[in-house]
XYZ file of N, CA and C in Angstrom:
753
model
N -26.786 -28.151 -0.511
C -26.185 -28.173 1.529
C -25.449 -26.803 1.689
N -25.739 -26.038 2.277
C -25.387 -24.499 2.730
C -24.234 -25.284 4.150
N -23.169 -25.029 3.972
C -22.531 -25.154 4.831
C -21.876 -23.527 6.018
N -21.781 -23.549 7.291
C -21.835 -22.194 8.115
C -20.177 -21.993 8.089
N -19.650 -21.082 7.939
C -18.088 -21.046 8.192
C -17.800 -21.186 9.800
N -16.551 -21.826 9.785
C -16.262 -22.284 11.878
C -16.576 -20.344 12.124
N -15.745 -19.110 11.664
C -15.696 -18.105 12.189
C -15.917 -17.416 11.270
N -16.278 -16.329 10.681
C -16.878 -15.184 10.320
C -15.953 -13.603 10.725
N -15.047 -12.858 9.556
C -14.963 -11.463 10.187
C -16.233 -10.574 8.809
N -16.009 -9.561 10.236
C -16.770 -8.796 9.981
C -16.888 -6.813 9.978
N -17.510 -5.788 9.647
C -17.900 -4.833 10.271
C -18.886 -5.104 11.341
N -18.723 -4.461 12.480
C -20.103 -4.229 12.732
C -20.524 -2.803 13.387
N -22.045 -2.494 13.719
C -22.319 -0.809 13.819
C -21.449 -0.737 15.207
N -21.323 -1.402 15.866
C -21.377 -0.597 17.858
C -19.723 -1.287 18.220
N -19.096 -2.449 17.706
C -17.993 -3.151 17.952
C -16.936 -2.777 17.208
N -16.911 -2.384 15.750
C -16.152 -2.141 15.071
C -15.843 -3.570 14.147
N -14.603 -4.158 13.800
C -14.804 -5.058 13.276
C -14.904 -6.436 14.367
N -15.400 -7.207 13.978
C -15.447 -8.468 14.853
C -15.486 -9.823 14.160
N -14.999 -11.050 15.030
C -15.660 -12.060 14.651
C -15.972 -12.884 15.267
N -17.078 -13.714 14.673
C -17.836 -14.468 14.980
C -17.624 -16.402 14.878
N -17.453 -16.790 15.929
C -16.796 -17.753 16.052
C -18.571 -19.148 15.942
N -18.006 -19.638 15.070
C -19.969 -20.531 14.881
C -19.861 -21.631 15.769
N -18.986 -22.528 16.439
C -18.273 -23.339 17.007
C -17.406 -23.344 18.082
N -17.539 -23.626 19.286
C -16.735 -23.597 20.174
C -15.865 -23.968 19.967
N -14.311 -23.346 19.952
C -12.822 -24.057 19.572
C -11.686 -23.443 20.772
N -11.174 -24.218 21.662
C -10.126 -23.134 21.996
C -8.736 -22.937 21.459
N -8.980 -23.880 20.424
C -7.809 -23.230 18.957
C -8.285 -21.963 18.609
N -9.108 -21.780 17.831
C -9.972 -20.530 17.720
C -9.837 -19.378 18.083
N -10.052 -19.416 20.178
C -9.684 -18.421 21.045
C -8.526 -18.069 20.942
N -7.586 -18.785 21.141
C -5.847 -18.105 21.201
C -5.489 -17.824 20.082
N -6.290 -18.176 19.019
C -5.436 -17.251 17.478
C -6.216 -15.890 17.790
N -7.124 -15.864 18.125
C -7.976 -14.120 18.140
C -7.143 -13.406 18.994
N -7.129 -14.177 20.102
C -6.306 -13.090 21.394
C -4.965 -12.790 20.927
N -4.512 -14.049 20.444
C -3.180 -13.993 19.794
C -2.802 -11.943 18.682
N -3.622 -12.479 18.326
C -4.074 -11.498 17.360
C -4.832 -9.798 17.677
N -5.095 -9.796 19.277
C -5.437 -8.746 19.705
C -7.022 -8.610 20.118
N -7.880 -9.713 19.583
C -9.001 -9.805 19.782
C -9.586 -9.862 20.622
N -10.969 -9.303 21.372
C -11.355 -9.556 22.864
C -12.841 -10.052 22.669
N -12.871 -10.633 23.667
C -14.639 -11.276 23.446
C -15.474 -9.866 24.382
N -16.688 -10.068 23.530
C -17.623 -9.050 24.251
C -18.307 -9.901 25.143
N -18.541 -9.207 26.562
C -19.300 -10.014 27.181
C -20.304 -10.446 27.535
N -21.110 -9.101 26.016
C -22.887 -9.976 26.055
C -23.055 -10.586 24.859
N -22.382 -10.051 23.536
C -22.441 -10.859 22.988
C -21.915 -11.820 22.077
N -20.762 -12.245 23.160
C -19.708 -13.181 22.714
C -19.206 -13.450 21.421
N -19.204 -12.249 20.968
C -18.105 -11.803 19.781
C -16.781 -11.592 20.104
N -16.263 -11.421 19.087
C -14.997 -11.239 19.665
C -14.467 -9.829 18.610
N -13.567 -8.804 18.926
C -13.398 -7.386 18.220
C -12.041 -7.178 18.823
N -11.800 -6.334 17.977
C -10.766 -5.356 18.230
C -11.036 -3.952 18.811
N -10.188 -2.921 19.186
C -10.724 -1.547 19.281
C -11.242 -1.098 18.071
N -11.851 0.144 18.815
C -12.540 1.119 17.394
C -11.766 1.419 16.794
N -11.027 2.532 17.488
C -9.837 3.293 17.392
C -8.199 2.447 16.754
N -8.682 1.441 16.388
C -7.293 0.725 16.022
C -7.310 0.982 14.269
N -5.762 1.205 14.218
C -5.682 2.126 13.018
C -6.103 1.164 11.858
N -6.390 1.572 10.220
C -7.062 0.618 9.833
C -5.892 -0.533 9.227
N -4.562 -0.157 8.892
C -3.836 -1.132 8.546
C -3.900 -2.028 9.579
N -3.239 -2.026 10.932
C -2.821 -2.706 12.052
C -4.341 -4.300 11.768
N -5.790 -3.206 11.803
C -7.039 -4.291 11.609
C -7.370 -5.236 11.047
N -6.652 -4.826 9.365
C -6.811 -5.274 8.626
C -5.412 -6.608 8.578
N -4.721 -6.438 9.331
C -2.887 -7.238 9.206
C -3.683 -8.426 10.280
N -4.982 -7.609 11.626
C -4.870 -9.010 12.053
C -6.081 -9.892 11.965
N -6.853 -9.407 11.009
C -7.930 -9.899 10.583
C -7.179 -11.130 9.722
N -6.651 -10.063 8.669
C -5.630 -11.420 7.752
C -5.114 -12.509 8.287
N -4.509 -11.913 9.150
C -3.476 -12.625 9.860
C -4.192 -14.538 10.855
N -5.101 -13.527 11.317
C -6.069 -14.737 11.988
C -6.670 -15.733 10.853
N -7.026 -15.069 9.846
C -7.733 -16.140 9.328
C -7.271 -16.685 8.317
N -5.395 -16.592 8.263
C -4.848 -17.470 7.305
C -4.489 -18.281 8.445
N -3.963 -18.278 9.600
C -3.677 -19.105 10.920
C -4.835 -20.326 10.717
N -5.797 -19.810 10.602
C -7.291 -20.626 10.962
C -7.142 -21.186 9.955
N -7.320 -20.980 8.572
C -7.464 -21.825 7.303
C -6.376 -22.866 7.483
N -5.299 -22.649 8.213
C -3.999 -23.295 7.559
C -4.192 -24.537 8.463
N -5.182 -24.322 9.887
C -5.753 -25.439 10.831
C -6.396 -26.268 10.380
N -7.363 -25.768 9.151
C -8.236 -26.689 8.624
C -9.989 -25.942 8.409
N -9.679 -24.794 9.615
C -11.197 -24.348 9.641
C -11.702 -23.281 8.314
N -13.454 -23.050 8.480
C -13.556 -22.871 7.091
C -13.537 -20.614 7.811
N -13.276 -19.996 6.792
C -12.967 -18.508 6.915
C -13.923 -18.038 6.591
N -15.292 -16.998 6.462
C -15.322 -16.164 5.500
C -15.173 -14.095 6.269
N -15.090 -13.629 5.535
C -14.500 -12.129 5.515
C -15.513 -11.637 4.452
N -15.419 -10.550 5.389
C -16.624 -9.602 4.394
C -15.637 -8.678 3.780
N -16.275 -8.657 2.283
C -15.339 -7.346 1.435
C -14.956 -5.727 1.760
N -15.541 -5.911 2.710
C -16.151 -4.064 3.209
C -15.045 -4.283 3.920
N -14.197 -5.563 4.791
C -12.653 -5.019 5.533
C -11.641 -4.713 4.833
N -11.978 -4.286 3.477
C -10.939 -4.655 2.418
C -10.938 -2.601 1.998
N -12.057 -1.986 2.224
C -12.356 -0.589 2.192
C -11.342 0.729 3.383
N -10.589 1.006 3.178
C -10.621 1.742 3.878
C -11.002 3.205 4.062
N -10.656 3.737 5.315
C -11.817 4.693 5.788
C -11.438 6.342 5.272
N -12.095 6.400 4.920
C -11.961 8.476 3.947
C -10.736 8.850 4.433
N -9.807 9.608 3.723
C -8.869 10.743 4.650
C -9.564 11.995 4.558
N -9.089 12.337 6.144
C -10.075 13.608 6.267
C -9.779 15.138 5.430
N -10.056 15.468 5.251
C -10.193 16.728 4.143
C -10.547 17.793 4.514
N -9.749 19.089 4.195
C -10.085 20.131 4.664
C -11.183 21.019 3.955
N -12.315 21.940 4.179
C -13.576 21.947 3.676
C -13.153 22.638 2.455
N -14.193 21.940 1.398
C -14.097 22.746 0.499
C -12.688 21.487 -1.202
N -12.457 20.698 -0.118
C -11.124 20.048 -0.818
C -11.804 18.517 -1.567
N -12.088 18.457 -2.426
C -12.499 16.915 -2.756
C -11.937 15.618 -2.185
N -12.775 14.433 -1.589
C -12.137 13.811 -0.748
C -11.742 12.480 -1.641
N -10.679 11.869 -1.173
C -10.378 10.979 -2.496
C -11.038 9.883 -1.683
N -11.483 8.958 -2.837
C -12.399 7.981 -2.589
C -12.004 6.338 -1.678
N -13.001 6.151 -0.887
C -12.146 4.778 -0.137
C -12.493 3.283 -0.547
N -11.463 2.860 -1.592
C -11.991 1.855 -2.090
C -11.153 1.101 -1.722
N -11.400 -0.544 -2.236
C -10.153 -1.485 -1.599
C -8.844 -1.144 -1.818
N -7.768 -1.777 -0.736
C -6.741 -1.485 -1.065
C -5.722 -2.016 -2.113
N -4.739 -1.471 -2.598
C -4.102 -2.343 -3.322
C -2.849 -2.254 -3.304
N -2.750 -3.663 -3.299
C -0.963 -4.380 -3.039
C 0.014 -3.911 -4.118
N 0.889 -3.725 -3.992
C 1.975 -3.947 -5.013
C 2.543 -4.989 -5.464
N 2.616 -5.877 -4.113
C 2.958 -7.059 -4.254
C 2.467 -8.000 -5.471
N 0.984 -7.639 -5.462
C -0.221 -8.494 -6.175
C 0.120 -8.142 -7.510
N 0.549 -6.690 -8.206
C 0.646 -6.159 -9.416
C 2.336 -7.016 -9.887
N 3.063 -7.058 -9.136
C 4.157 -7.747 -9.679
C 3.751 -9.485 -9.971
N 3.305 -9.750 -9.108
C 2.904 -10.785 -8.992
C 2.351 -11.312 -10.385
N 0.799 -10.321 -10.705
C 0.130 -10.287 -11.867
C 0.764 -9.902 -12.964
N 2.363 -9.052 -12.768
C 3.066 -9.181 -14.095
C 3.953 -10.486 -14.750
N 4.104 -11.552 -13.734
C 4.246 -12.923 -14.064
C 3.828 -13.638 -15.032
N 2.706 -13.105 -14.954
C 1.178 -14.101 -16.052
C 1.413 -13.184 -16.996
N 1.410 -12.152 -17.912
C 1.241 -11.823 -18.716
C 2.411 -12.015 -20.060
N 1.679 -12.209 -21.223
C 2.738 -12.206 -22.342
C 2.753 -10.668 -23.510
N 1.928 -9.953 -23.134
C 1.815 -8.931 -24.207
C 1.959 -8.094 -23.944
N 2.597 -6.931 -23.907
C 3.160 -5.367 -23.742
C 2.375 -4.913 -23.615
N 0.978 -4.960 -23.876
C -0.317 -3.870 -23.728
C -0.644 -4.505 -22.063
N -0.857 -5.569 -21.575
C -1.007 -6.186 -20.682
C 0.092 -5.541 -19.432
N 1.367 -5.529 -19.715
C 1.933 -4.989 -18.837
C 1.702 -3.800 -18.580
N 1.346 -2.778 -19.738
C 0.828 -1.866 -19.915
C 0.107 -1.169 -18.881
N -1.389 -2.132 -18.696
C -2.462 -1.870 -17.708
C -2.018 -2.381 -16.175
N -1.241 -3.240 -16.158
C -0.489 -2.997 -14.576
C 0.206 -1.831 -14.601
N 0.505 -1.493 -14.849
C 1.092 0.180 -14.457
C 0.080 0.584 -14.580
N -0.932 1.055 -15.556
C -1.697 1.844 -15.286
C -2.790 1.647 -13.613
N -2.363 0.813 -13.535
C -3.375 0.404 -12.132
C -2.511 0.900 -11.372
N -1.494 0.733 -11.102
C -0.259 1.622 -10.276
C -0.157 3.087 -10.534
N -0.526 3.685 -11.582
C -0.894 5.343 -11.854
C -2.500 5.637 -11.826
N -3.225 5.051 -11.224
C -4.926 4.835 -11.355
C -5.087 5.972 -10.457
N -6.106 7.192 -11.091
C -5.969 8.174 -10.066
C -6.915 8.071 -8.987
N -7.723 7.221 -8.523
C -8.794 6.857 -7.644
C -8.323 5.759 -6.716
N -7.440 5.293 -7.349
C -6.612 3.560 -6.125
C -5.694 3.356 -6.670
N -4.710 4.261 -7.057
C -3.098 3.685 -7.552
C -2.404 4.056 -6.416
N -1.461 3.512 -6.411
C -0.324 3.559 -4.704
C 0.240 4.706 -5.247
N 0.635 4.914 -6.658
C 1.726 6.668 -6.492
C 0.770 7.459 -5.748
N -0.129 7.721 -6.360
C -0.983 8.938 -5.707
C -1.250 8.659 -4.651
N -1.134 7.788 -3.753
C -1.919 7.078 -1.682
C 0.072 7.427 -1.819
N 1.129 7.395 -2.068
C 1.896 7.495 -1.635
C 2.273 9.375 -1.559
N 2.116 10.009 -2.498
C 2.230 11.313 -2.831
C 1.480 11.929 -1.355
N 0.593 11.494 -2.156
C -0.480 12.252 -0.528
C 0.148 12.071 1.056
N 0.460 10.388 0.969
C 0.842 10.293 2.159
C 2.320 11.646 2.652
N 3.251 11.710 1.464
C 4.287 12.030 2.004
C 4.210 13.217 2.373
N 3.121 13.859 1.333
C 2.442 15.479 1.724
C 1.859 15.599 3.026
N 1.148 14.956 3.298
C 0.282 15.076 4.455
C 1.483 14.927 6.033
N 2.094 14.216 5.834
C 3.645 14.125 6.637
C 4.301 15.108 7.218
N 4.496 16.024 5.364
C 5.071 16.790 5.422
C 4.780 18.426 6.476
N 2.973 18.344 5.950
C 2.258 19.030 6.551
C 2.260 18.891 8.227
N 2.000 17.630 8.454
C 2.070 16.983 10.104
C 3.668 17.732 10.269
N 4.557 18.156 9.894
C 5.835 18.266 10.468
C 5.982 19.892 10.997
N 5.049 20.207 9.840
C 5.086 22.049 9.347
C 4.431 22.282 10.551
N 3.577 21.609 11.625
C 2.522 21.888 12.341
C 3.164 21.430 13.880
N 4.547 21.140 13.887
C 5.003 21.467 15.282
C 5.455 22.610 15.269
N 5.645 23.221 14.331
C 5.776 24.942 14.843
C 7.510 24.966 15.371
N 8.387 24.693 14.321
C 9.750 24.317 15.212
C 10.607 24.724 14.422
N 11.664 24.782 14.252
C 12.363 24.937 12.724
C 13.125 23.692 12.062
N 13.145 22.569 13.017
C 13.056 21.274 13.130
C 11.851 21.086 11.771
N 11.195 21.185 12.507
C 9.888 20.509 11.739
C 9.044 21.441 10.283
N 9.658 22.497 10.147
C 9.836 23.356 9.308
C 10.608 22.806 8.602
N 11.638 22.087 8.969
C 12.982 21.561 7.970
C 12.464 20.219 7.335
N 12.191 19.780 8.059
C 11.736 18.353 7.839
C 10.134 18.406 6.347
N 9.748 19.234 6.538
C 8.584 19.782 6.194
C 9.098 19.692 4.508
N 9.585 21.112 4.675
C 10.370 21.132 2.875
C 10.748 19.956 2.483
N 11.732 19.084 3.301
C 12.461 18.318 2.782
C 11.376 17.023 2.066
N 10.392 16.880 2.949
C 9.320 16.055 2.277
C 8.391 16.330 1.563
N 8.088 17.704 0.934
C 7.634 18.079 0.184
C 8.600 18.297 -0.693
N 9.604 18.049 -1.092
C 10.715 17.786 -2.409
C 10.250 16.338 -2.447
N 10.513 15.360 -1.631
C 9.878 13.961 -1.725
C 8.941 13.941 -2.485
N 7.710 14.514 -2.065
C 6.293 14.901 -2.916
C 6.370 15.017 -4.579
N 7.382 16.245 -4.652
C 7.211 16.598 -5.851
C 7.891 15.349 -6.528
N 9.099 14.897 -5.996
C 9.797 13.431 -6.715
C 9.055 12.588 -7.428
N 8.005 11.936 -6.380
C 7.208 11.036 -6.524
C 6.260 11.316 -7.562
N 5.676 12.351 -7.756
C 4.896 13.471 -8.383
C 5.360 13.255 -10.094
N 6.681 13.083 -9.971
C 7.412 13.805 -11.166
C 7.989 11.989 -11.524
N 7.692 11.025 -10.715
C 8.294 10.115 -11.194
C 6.989 9.656 -11.662
N 5.929 9.147 -11.274
C 4.509 9.315 -12.237
C 4.653 9.450 -13.047
N 4.799 10.608 -13.443
C 4.791 10.847 -15.146
C 5.421 10.454 -15.557
N 7.030 10.279 -15.018
C 7.973 8.985 -15.982
C 7.546 7.838 -16.030
N 6.771 7.664 -15.127
C 5.953 6.353 -15.359
C 4.898 5.628 -16.641
N 4.238 7.299 -16.377
C 3.311 7.235 -17.186
C 3.567 6.849 -18.233
N 4.943 8.279 -18.902
C 4.897 7.859 -20.297
C 5.489 6.515 -20.787
N 5.958 5.736 -19.455
C 6.545 4.484 -20.146
C 4.945 3.715 -20.600
N 4.318 3.647 -19.341
C 2.903 3.085 -19.729
C 2.574 3.375 -20.718
N 2.443 4.448 -21.501
C 1.633 4.982 -22.773
C 2.570 4.044 -23.774
N 3.720 3.842 -23.754
C 4.835 3.343 -25.050
C 4.229 2.036 -25.150
N 4.093 1.922 -23.608
C 4.188 0.200 -23.587
C 2.805 -0.050 -24.226
N 1.715 0.224 -24.267
C 0.275 0.554 -24.561
C 0.152 0.191 -25.733
N 1.247 0.967 -26.551
C 0.707 0.891 -28.543
C 1.708 0.019 -28.622
N 2.610 -1.285 -28.123
C 3.598 -2.022 -28.559
C 2.912 -3.297 -28.637
N 3.098 -3.857 -30.160
C 2.394 -5.181 -30.553
C 3.299 -6.550 -30.223
N 4.752 -6.060 -29.026
C 5.206 -7.077 -28.959
C 4.928 -7.957 -28.210
N 4.823 -9.472 -28.010
C 4.897 -10.602 -27.836
C 6.028 -11.494 -27.274
N 6.083 -11.623 -25.462
C 6.978 -12.464 -25.178
C 6.989 -13.656 -25.695
N 8.550 -13.853 -26.678
C 8.755 -15.422 -27.381
C 8.212 -16.643 -26.503
N 7.790 -17.396 -26.739
C 7.317 -18.400 -26.292
C 8.201 -19.476 -25.571
N 9.297 -19.475 -26.201
C 10.301 -19.949 -25.555
C 11.723 -18.986 -24.176
N 11.013 -18.746 -24.526
C 11.617 -16.734 -23.080
C 11.466 -18.009 -22.105
N 12.508 -17.625 -21.048
C 12.619 -18.361 -19.510
C 11.534 -17.404 -18.896
N 10.828 -18.061 -17.709
C 10.027 -17.271 -16.793
C 10.770 -15.975 -16.227
N 9.891 -15.106 -15.989
C 10.304 -14.311 -15.396
C 10.804 -13.799 -14.160
N 10.524 -14.880 -13.313
C 10.811 -15.040 -12.057
C 12.547 -15.983 -12.409
N 12.777 -16.600 -13.222
C 14.188 -17.142 -13.817
C 15.343 -16.289 -14.273
N 14.498 -14.995 -14.820
C 15.355 -14.463 -15.987
C 15.825 -13.023 -14.262
N 17.549 -13.129 -14.375
C 18.223 -12.323 -13.690
C 17.854 -10.870 -14.260
N 17.894 -10.196 -13.026
C 17.555 -8.512 -12.692
C 18.713 -8.087 -12.872
N 19.054 -7.280 -13.828
C 20.278 -6.522 -13.969
C 20.593 -5.153 -13.028
N 21.886 -4.772 -12.433
C 22.040 -4.348 -11.418
C 21.729 -2.550 -11.702
N 21.157 -2.327 -10.906
C 20.740 -0.331 -10.637
C 21.560 0.087 -11.650
N 23.122 0.434 -11.524
C 24.299 0.369 -11.661
C 24.369 0.611 -12.896
N 24.133 -0.441 -13.746
C 23.909 -0.293 -15.111
C 23.176 0.320 -15.942
N 22.171 1.137 -15.152
C 21.164 1.796 -15.732
C 21.784 3.286 -15.031
N 21.740 3.562 -13.999
C 21.866 5.100 -13.144
C 23.468 5.035 -12.864
N 24.556 5.157 -13.445
C 26.121 5.465 -13.146
C 26.044 6.475 -12.722
N 25.339 7.792 -13.259
C 24.848 9.063 -12.840
C 25.676 9.829 -11.382
N 24.125 8.385 -11.200
C 24.164 8.459 -9.463
C 24.708 7.608 -8.395
N 25.807 7.132 -8.749
C 26.598 6.089 -7.935
C 27.600 7.029 -6.472
N 27.635 8.386 -6.985
C 28.055 9.083 -5.327
C 27.196 9.570 -4.904
N 25.562 10.317 -5.590
C 24.995 10.053 -4.387
C 24.136 8.832 -3.785
N 24.202 7.389 -4.577
C 24.192 6.585 -3.173
C 25.372 6.021 -2.402
N 26.331 6.111 -2.574
C 27.102 5.933 -1.554
C 27.343 7.024 -0.554
N 27.293 8.670 -1.017
C 26.900 9.919 0.595
C 25.421 9.491 0.732
N 24.224 8.437 0.612
C 23.384 8.523 1.180
C 23.363 7.453 2.352
N 24.397 6.603 2.346
C 24.469 5.437 3.318
C 26.008 6.065 3.841
N 26.466 6.876 3.761
C 27.934 7.359 4.391
C 27.408 8.017 5.812
N 28.462 8.080 6.825
C 27.929 8.786 8.325
C 27.863 10.125 8.188
N 27.096 10.507 8.834
C 27.263 11.980 9.071
C 27.777 12.280 10.047
N 28.931 13.575 10.157
C 29.334 13.477 11.287
C 28.041 14.721 12.579
N 27.432 15.026 12.113
C 26.460 15.381 12.793
C 25.280 14.483 13.118
N 25.193 13.406 12.252
C 23.824 12.526 12.742
C 24.906 10.861 12.450
N 25.237 10.836 13.168
C 26.149 9.198 12.513
C 25.006 8.297 12.252
N 25.538 8.161 10.808
C 24.793 6.724 10.285
C 23.857 7.132 9.793
N 23.860 8.437 9.829
C 22.826 8.622 8.757
C 23.165 10.248 7.582
N 22.996 10.126 6.309
C 23.612 11.547 5.735
C 22.405 11.834 4.513
N 21.458 12.405 4.935
C 20.250 12.986 3.726
C 20.778 13.289 2.396
N 20.279 13.250 1.849
C 20.970 13.417 0.611
C 20.405 14.948 0.040
N 21.157 16.260 0.157
C 20.482 17.467 0.137
C 19.488 17.515 -1.484
N 18.479 17.874 -0.872
C 17.019 18.051 -1.920
C 17.287 18.474 -3.232
N 17.861 17.968 -4.354
C 17.425 18.792 -5.734
C 16.883 19.032 -6.278
N 16.980 20.891 -7.059
C 15.339 21.246 -7.622
C 14.970 20.511 -9.083
N 13.769 19.943 -8.739
C 13.295 19.169 -9.676
C 11.806 19.733 -10.659
N 12.361 19.830 -11.813
C 10.994 20.762 -12.583
C 9.660 20.271 -12.167
N 8.479 21.410 -12.603
C 6.950 21.239 -12.499
C 6.637 20.177 -13.004
N 6.097 18.984 -12.908
C 5.444 17.749 -14.217
C 4.535 18.528 -14.950
N 4.913 18.068 -15.677
C 3.247 18.708 -16.771
C 1.801 18.455 -16.400
N 1.270 19.383 -16.818
C 0.141 19.208 -16.461
C -0.308 17.810 -17.485
N -0.818 16.834 -16.252
C -1.555 15.165 -16.858
C -2.378 15.666 -18.144
N -2.104 14.692 -19.033
C -3.034 14.049 -19.578
C -4.098 13.610 -19.757
N -5.044 13.332 -20.795
C -6.565 12.576 -20.404
C -5.919 11.406 -19.890
N -7.333 11.023 -18.957
C -6.424 9.578 -18.267
C -7.268 8.802 -19.308
N -6.463 7.456 -19.360
C -6.800 6.021 -20.372
C -7.440 5.234 -19.148
N -8.865 4.498 -19.656
C -9.352 3.493 -18.841
C -8.938 2.594 -19.518
N -9.235 0.989 -19.060
C -8.590 0.043 -19.501
C -9.766 -0.359 -19.884
């Protein structure tokens, strides 16, 4: 027997992201309006503004779906909603592929279920993947924000752009450091002992145990500035240019 869902979320060629309600339900309409869906007067579909940012649309659809499921209704969601729009690129620049969004929280949860070092390495590899890895997306976002600041064509904008370019360089360098660890994990035969406590029950060591030389910098970061109370930016330190990437590993 085929059962139709009470509500379906998906893309529409004219209205953008829409919700189709199979059975009239005042609670459903109330939830959709809470998440900024509006009803189209002709089709009866509930839709979000076409110019709404992707992350806002995704939060609205998933938030409404979760509330409706908790109320006992069946919800269907088109997987195409998980694919973000492509980032505009300059002519001649290869476009970054639009692929389903990656959740760092989901990767962390996945880590709690693996026992082998090589499996932990694969999780780091997902983080570093050149097509959908979060590290590359973070570097791209910071670099784009730097360029945005420079387009203000002011001294403050250019100064902020310079700082952001330095941060993007730090992110790129961090990616190469993580890749080094991932490569070492991938060749380790070690397995977590059967009597080891769960990862969630293992207390994490404080960062001070690993980075004592950065203690003064951390204090300076939270100290008040005489020019900007409550904010004291750390002067950007020179970062060596990262080594050229080696051949990418695939899972």
